[in-house]
């Protein structure tokens, strides 16, 4: 039996276990000093003023939109080719989503189409740093400054990535991270909101705890979106490993790119100039020139013990609760094409160069019949 090579695998070691044990032996297991420590660590790592821990990336996105007072009558621009959690908080707030199609090389929002999507209802743009690659923030800021709209960065996949020397988390007015099990660093579940605005940070802090601003004083609506010291303790250990994990991801990605460079019909990942990716995913396009279909390739690799994944099999405007808002198939052709072609190959930091070479060899063998 060959070694199983999975597409993602949380890298949890003795330090995480010791950190959890320490919390369990203390008197804080809910929100306490470990949460504060993780917030400080995230803010320092990314270079943001304030950090607010939440129990998921989705909660962070929701808190971000709430703190910008985005609701009924407002709209938010984002990509139709992302995880559903980028969009559901917009809808939950009662705001409208305006999709702008993606740019095919990077899979990120096509900034040349932003102005055409603008009207007076737009209050924010929510770029997603898909697969770990920052969106085109220079152009996003040109748009945001011109129209005076907020920038909310969905950085759930891009911890440690950089755009022109600045880390994600500082590329918008607000940034949201996830610590879910499959992300570059994880605490099983978890989220983080970063901002330089004290007001946004305070509103998000109240929102995560029922709108509470002082004991049993509620300034508005809120949820229970709190993190806890068990998760935060794992998160702090993982944050310390982020650079090492990302360096390994990057080396694995480079090795795949070298190995697969001459496989006909596979289009390998492209990076924007001035960008350092967090390499959350290594996502190729399996085009029509590839000798077999994507689904067949997935199965053949699976038979060889190699896991792959399709992020994402459908663009968001294909889902019924979104489609019924007024979208139809054909509206965002690049997102639709990407959904048909993309395939993510394993690069997680638990994989050795031999593992990557094995992936390359299997793909080549399949491509060569
Ligand atoms: C993971 C993810 C989220 C949501 O994060 P959770 O912690 O799972 O709630 C949002 N957006 C993107 C792009 C993600 O990858």
XYZ file of C-alpha atoms and ligand atoms in Angstrom:
384
model
C 0.000 0.000 0.000
C 1.403 3.306 -1.044
C 1.428 6.266 1.322
C -1.752 8.331 1.215
C -1.058 11.883 0.133
C -3.969 14.071 1.188
C -4.806 17.511 -0.151
C -4.841 19.010 3.333
C -3.775 17.835 6.749
C -3.646 19.840 9.994
C -0.104 19.941 11.374
C -0.640 19.483 15.095
C 2.250 18.528 17.369
C 3.340 18.228 20.974
C 3.408 21.994 21.525
C -0.261 22.380 20.633
C -1.135 19.483 22.943
C 0.853 20.969 25.804
C -0.788 24.363 25.243
C -4.259 22.819 25.444
C -3.386 20.860 28.557
C -2.143 24.030 30.233
C -5.433 25.786 29.509
C -7.491 22.856 30.741
C -5.549 22.877 33.997
C -6.119 26.623 34.462
C -9.272 28.376 35.581
C -9.919 29.957 32.155
C -11.299 27.662 29.523
C -13.665 30.168 27.890
C -12.506 33.617 26.749
C -9.496 34.626 28.833
C -5.807 35.494 28.605
C -5.050 33.085 25.736
C -7.584 34.845 23.519
C -5.966 38.207 24.300
C -2.554 36.721 23.568
C -3.674 35.368 20.187
C -5.191 38.753 19.304
C -1.924 40.510 20.174
C 0.033 37.912 18.204
C -2.111 38.276 15.084
C -2.031 42.076 15.169
C 1.756 42.059 15.548
C 2.310 39.389 12.890
C 0.251 41.190 10.259
C 1.072 44.726 11.340
C -2.466 45.840 12.253
C -3.487 48.024 15.214
C -6.374 45.945 16.553
C -7.351 42.284 16.470
C -10.646 40.761 17.551
C -10.872 36.979 17.918
C -14.088 35.267 16.895
C -15.136 31.655 16.652
C -14.932 31.457 12.835
C -13.881 33.322 9.740
C -17.550 33.588 8.850
C -18.244 35.317 12.177
C -15.345 37.689 11.471
C -16.826 38.605 8.066
C -20.237 39.100 9.643
C -18.774 41.303 12.395
C -16.878 43.316 9.754
C -20.040 44.092 7.783
C -21.973 44.874 10.947
C -19.278 47.247 12.158
C -19.499 49.112 8.831
C -23.254 49.339 9.363
C -23.941 47.547 6.097
C -27.545 46.428 5.778
C -30.749 46.907 3.860
C -30.405 49.165 0.841
C -26.633 48.735 0.719
C -24.645 46.498 -1.548
C -21.243 44.833 -1.418
C -19.062 43.883 -4.383
C -17.308 40.517 -4.309
C -16.235 37.558 -6.411
C -18.640 34.806 -7.500
C -15.763 32.304 -7.304
C -15.101 31.806 -3.598
C -16.349 29.881 -0.595
C -20.000 30.538 0.237
C -18.974 32.158 3.552
C -17.673 35.220 1.683
C -21.227 36.002 0.632
C -23.650 34.634 3.230
C -22.822 37.368 5.790
C -23.724 40.010 3.177
C -27.097 38.344 2.670
C -27.672 37.800 6.392
C -27.163 41.537 6.904
C -29.956 42.151 4.386
C -27.598 43.783 1.905
C -27.314 43.031 -1.791
C -24.378 41.195 -3.340
C -22.930 42.529 -6.604
C -20.661 39.984 -8.243
C -17.759 40.958 -10.456
C -16.275 38.154 -12.541
C -12.770 36.850 -11.887
C -9.552 37.431 -13.759
C -8.674 34.016 -15.251
C -4.932 33.879 -14.453
C -5.241 34.546 -10.712
C -8.859 33.496 -10.054
C -9.284 36.757 -8.091
C -11.781 39.547 -8.725
C -11.211 41.303 -12.065
C -10.464 44.856 -11.005
C -10.887 46.207 -14.544
C -14.605 45.466 -14.169
C -15.156 47.199 -10.832
C -16.253 50.600 -12.096
C -18.950 49.063 -14.280
C -20.418 47.355 -11.208
C -20.568 50.520 -9.122
C -23.698 52.391 -8.161
C -24.605 54.528 -5.148
C -25.749 51.525 -3.118
C -22.213 50.079 -2.974
C -20.777 50.517 0.527
C -17.922 48.047 0.425
C -15.809 45.828 -1.728
C -14.917 42.427 -0.333
C -11.933 40.997 -2.226
C -11.008 37.395 -1.555
C -7.355 36.329 -1.548
C -8.178 33.045 -3.232
C -5.855 30.062 -2.812
C -3.591 32.299 -0.705
C -2.840 34.908 -3.382
C -3.721 38.525 -2.520
C -6.133 40.223 -4.881
C -5.004 43.255 -6.909
C -5.113 45.773 -4.047
C -3.583 48.752 -5.877
C -6.518 48.748 -8.230
C -8.965 47.892 -5.473
C -7.800 50.963 -3.540
C -8.061 53.161 -6.623
C -11.677 52.060 -6.891
C -12.384 52.340 -3.156
C -10.861 55.814 -2.860
C -12.648 57.069 -5.949
C -16.055 55.995 -4.661
C -15.357 56.214 -0.919
C -16.288 52.618 -0.178
C -14.795 50.323 2.464
C -12.424 47.466 1.677
C -13.051 44.254 3.616
C -10.369 41.701 2.913
C -11.412 38.050 2.986
C -7.977 36.804 4.012
C -9.268 33.464 5.279
C -6.903 31.656 2.889
C -3.984 34.073 2.895
C -2.316 34.346 6.310
C 1.300 35.356 5.756
C 0.848 36.387 2.122
C 2.101 39.774 0.940
C 1.096 42.400 -1.572
C 3.911 44.812 -2.484
C 5.667 44.081 0.800
C 2.572 44.440 3.021
C 1.036 41.432 4.720
C -2.559 40.450 4.248
C -4.571 41.649 7.205
C -3.478 45.203 6.474
C -4.595 45.465 2.847
C -8.155 46.636 3.582
C -9.944 48.711 6.233
C -10.818 45.393 7.829
C -9.436 41.899 7.239
C -10.872 38.541 8.233
C -8.981 35.327 8.865
C -10.084 31.762 9.531
C -8.438 29.136 11.695
C -10.532 26.268 10.384
C -8.913 22.818 10.215
C -7.951 23.003 6.530
C -6.412 26.506 6.608
C -2.683 27.277 6.633
C -2.759 27.586 10.409
C -5.573 26.150 12.487
C -7.173 25.809 15.876
C -9.879 23.428 14.535
C -12.306 26.375 14.320
C -11.636 30.064 14.834
C -11.552 33.487 13.242
C -9.833 36.843 13.548
C -10.772 40.368 12.526
C -7.971 42.901 12.027
C -8.333 46.652 11.616
C -6.601 49.944 12.308
C -9.908 51.493 13.381
C -10.578 51.545 17.111
C -14.266 52.101 16.444
C -14.537 49.042 14.187
C -12.641 46.941 16.728
C -14.929 48.038 19.568
C -18.078 47.407 17.547
C -16.818 43.949 16.549
C -15.946 43.173 20.183
C -19.467 44.068 21.270
C -21.006 42.133 18.360
C -19.212 38.909 19.306
C -20.816 39.091 22.733
C -24.509 39.943 22.284
C -23.789 43.628 21.648
C -22.496 44.001 25.188
C -20.446 47.135 25.989
C -20.467 46.873 29.798
C -21.893 44.208 32.116
C -25.495 43.684 30.984
C -25.442 46.828 28.864
C -26.228 46.133 25.207
C -25.505 48.750 22.544
C -27.271 46.830 19.781
C -27.754 43.369 18.416
C -25.043 40.782 18.683
C -24.384 37.066 18.703
C -22.283 34.653 20.666
C -19.300 34.680 18.346
C -16.682 34.321 21.081
C -13.543 32.257 20.759
C -12.095 30.521 23.809
C -8.763 29.901 25.482
C -8.509 26.287 24.329
C -8.721 27.257 20.663
C -6.643 30.401 21.133
C -3.822 28.470 22.806
C -3.613 26.188 19.768
C -3.835 29.221 17.506
C -0.881 30.984 19.152
C 1.355 27.945 18.718
C 0.266 27.670 15.089
C 0.826 31.376 14.464
C 4.429 30.903 15.551
C 4.739 28.205 12.893
C 3.040 30.171 10.108
C 6.274 31.282 8.445
C 7.716 27.780 8.510
C 4.508 26.190 7.212
C 4.240 28.750 4.416
C 7.876 28.325 3.417
C 7.243 24.585 3.048
C 4.073 25.193 1.060
C 5.962 27.564 -1.198
C 8.807 25.077 -1.742
C 6.301 22.310 -2.501
C 4.481 24.588 -4.933
C 7.705 25.467 -6.710
C 8.584 21.787 -7.002
C 5.202 21.007 -8.526
C 5.590 23.885 -10.983
C 9.025 22.640 -12.037
C 7.833 19.059 -12.347
C 4.603 19.754 -14.217
C 5.873 22.534 -16.500
C 5.671 20.469 -19.679
C 2.421 18.595 -19.139
C 0.177 19.539 -22.040
C -3.329 20.696 -21.113
C -2.502 21.624 -17.530
C -2.348 25.334 -16.736
C -0.219 25.950 -13.654
C -0.778 28.719 -11.049
C 0.165 32.284 -12.000
C 1.107 35.009 -9.537
C 0.657 38.759 -9.932
C 3.832 40.858 -9.897
C 4.736 41.995 -6.394
C 2.766 39.255 -4.689
C 3.890 36.599 -2.232
C 1.279 33.859 -2.003
C 0.500 31.927 1.165
C 0.009 28.929 -1.151
C -3.145 27.835 0.607
C -3.893 25.761 -2.479
C -1.925 24.779 -5.562
C -4.655 24.975 -8.143
C -4.216 23.986 -11.770
C -6.651 24.170 -14.643
C -7.349 20.874 -16.365
C -8.170 22.222 -19.808
C -9.814 20.519 -22.749
C -6.381 19.754 -24.204
C -5.593 17.449 -21.289
C -5.988 13.823 -22.489
C -8.655 12.880 -19.929
C -11.378 14.769 -18.087
C -10.829 16.410 -14.716
C -13.133 13.887 -13.054
C -11.171 11.001 -14.564
C -7.905 12.563 -13.422
C -9.293 12.900 -9.899
C -10.226 9.211 -9.888
C -6.938 8.021 -11.338
C -4.988 10.010 -8.748
C -7.232 8.696 -6.003
C -6.439 5.125 -7.094
C -2.783 6.004 -6.601
C -3.427 7.305 -3.085
C -3.286 10.989 -4.022
C -6.031 13.267 -2.762
C -7.142 16.316 -4.734
C -10.000 18.783 -4.350
C -12.145 21.057 -6.467
C -12.399 24.524 -4.947
C -15.077 25.312 -6.036
C -17.304 23.046 -8.099
C -19.903 25.786 -8.700
C -19.729 29.568 -8.825
C -21.879 31.130 -6.124
C -24.583 32.445 -8.451
C -25.518 28.837 -9.276
C -26.795 28.194 -5.744
C -30.538 28.549 -5.466
C -30.665 31.048 -2.574
C -28.328 33.327 -4.513
C -29.523 32.606 -8.034
C -33.046 33.655 -7.109
C -31.726 37.135 -6.280
C -31.548 37.731 -10.013
C -28.590 35.819 -11.438
C -28.463 33.384 -14.313
C -25.943 30.949 -15.701
C -23.731 32.793 -18.141
C -23.519 35.966 -16.024
C -19.896 35.342 -14.956
C -18.289 33.190 -17.649
C -14.769 33.163 -16.183
C -16.003 31.991 -12.774
C -18.120 29.355 -14.496
C -15.201 28.145 -16.603
C -12.903 28.043 -13.580
C -15.415 25.933 -11.676
C -15.314 23.405 -14.523
C -11.511 23.318 -14.784
C -9.846 23.839 -11.397
C -8.131 21.116 -9.455
C -6.066 21.564 -6.296
C -3.074 19.277 -5.821
C -1.431 18.491 -2.459
C 1.229 20.951 -1.183
C 0.570 21.029 2.582
C 3.615 21.351 4.858
C 3.429 17.729 5.997
C 4.539 16.595 2.535
C 8.188 15.956 1.701
C 9.878 16.642 -1.614
C 9.670 12.892 -2.311
C 5.890 13.082 -1.840
C 5.713 15.979 -4.296
C 7.899 14.091 -6.786
C 5.505 11.170 -6.461
C 2.545 13.446 -7.256
C 4.421 14.788 -10.294
C 5.257 11.286 -11.517
C 1.665 10.074 -11.149
C 0.256 13.086 -13.021
C 2.862 12.614 -15.785
C 2.130 8.883 -16.061
C -1.577 9.578 -16.359
C -1.029 12.387 -18.894
C 1.207 10.141 -21.000
C -1.410 7.361 -20.970
C -12.630 29.262 5.203
C -13.142 30.457 4.515
C -14.110 31.288 5.091
C -14.839 30.958 6.347
O -14.074 30.632 7.435
P -14.685 29.663 8.571
O -13.691 29.778 9.662
O -14.786 28.300 7.987
O -16.006 30.233 8.950
C -14.477 32.425 4.405
N -13.934 32.743 3.223
C -13.022 31.964 2.630
C -12.446 32.385 1.316
C -12.592 30.791 3.250
O -11.704 30.010 2.639
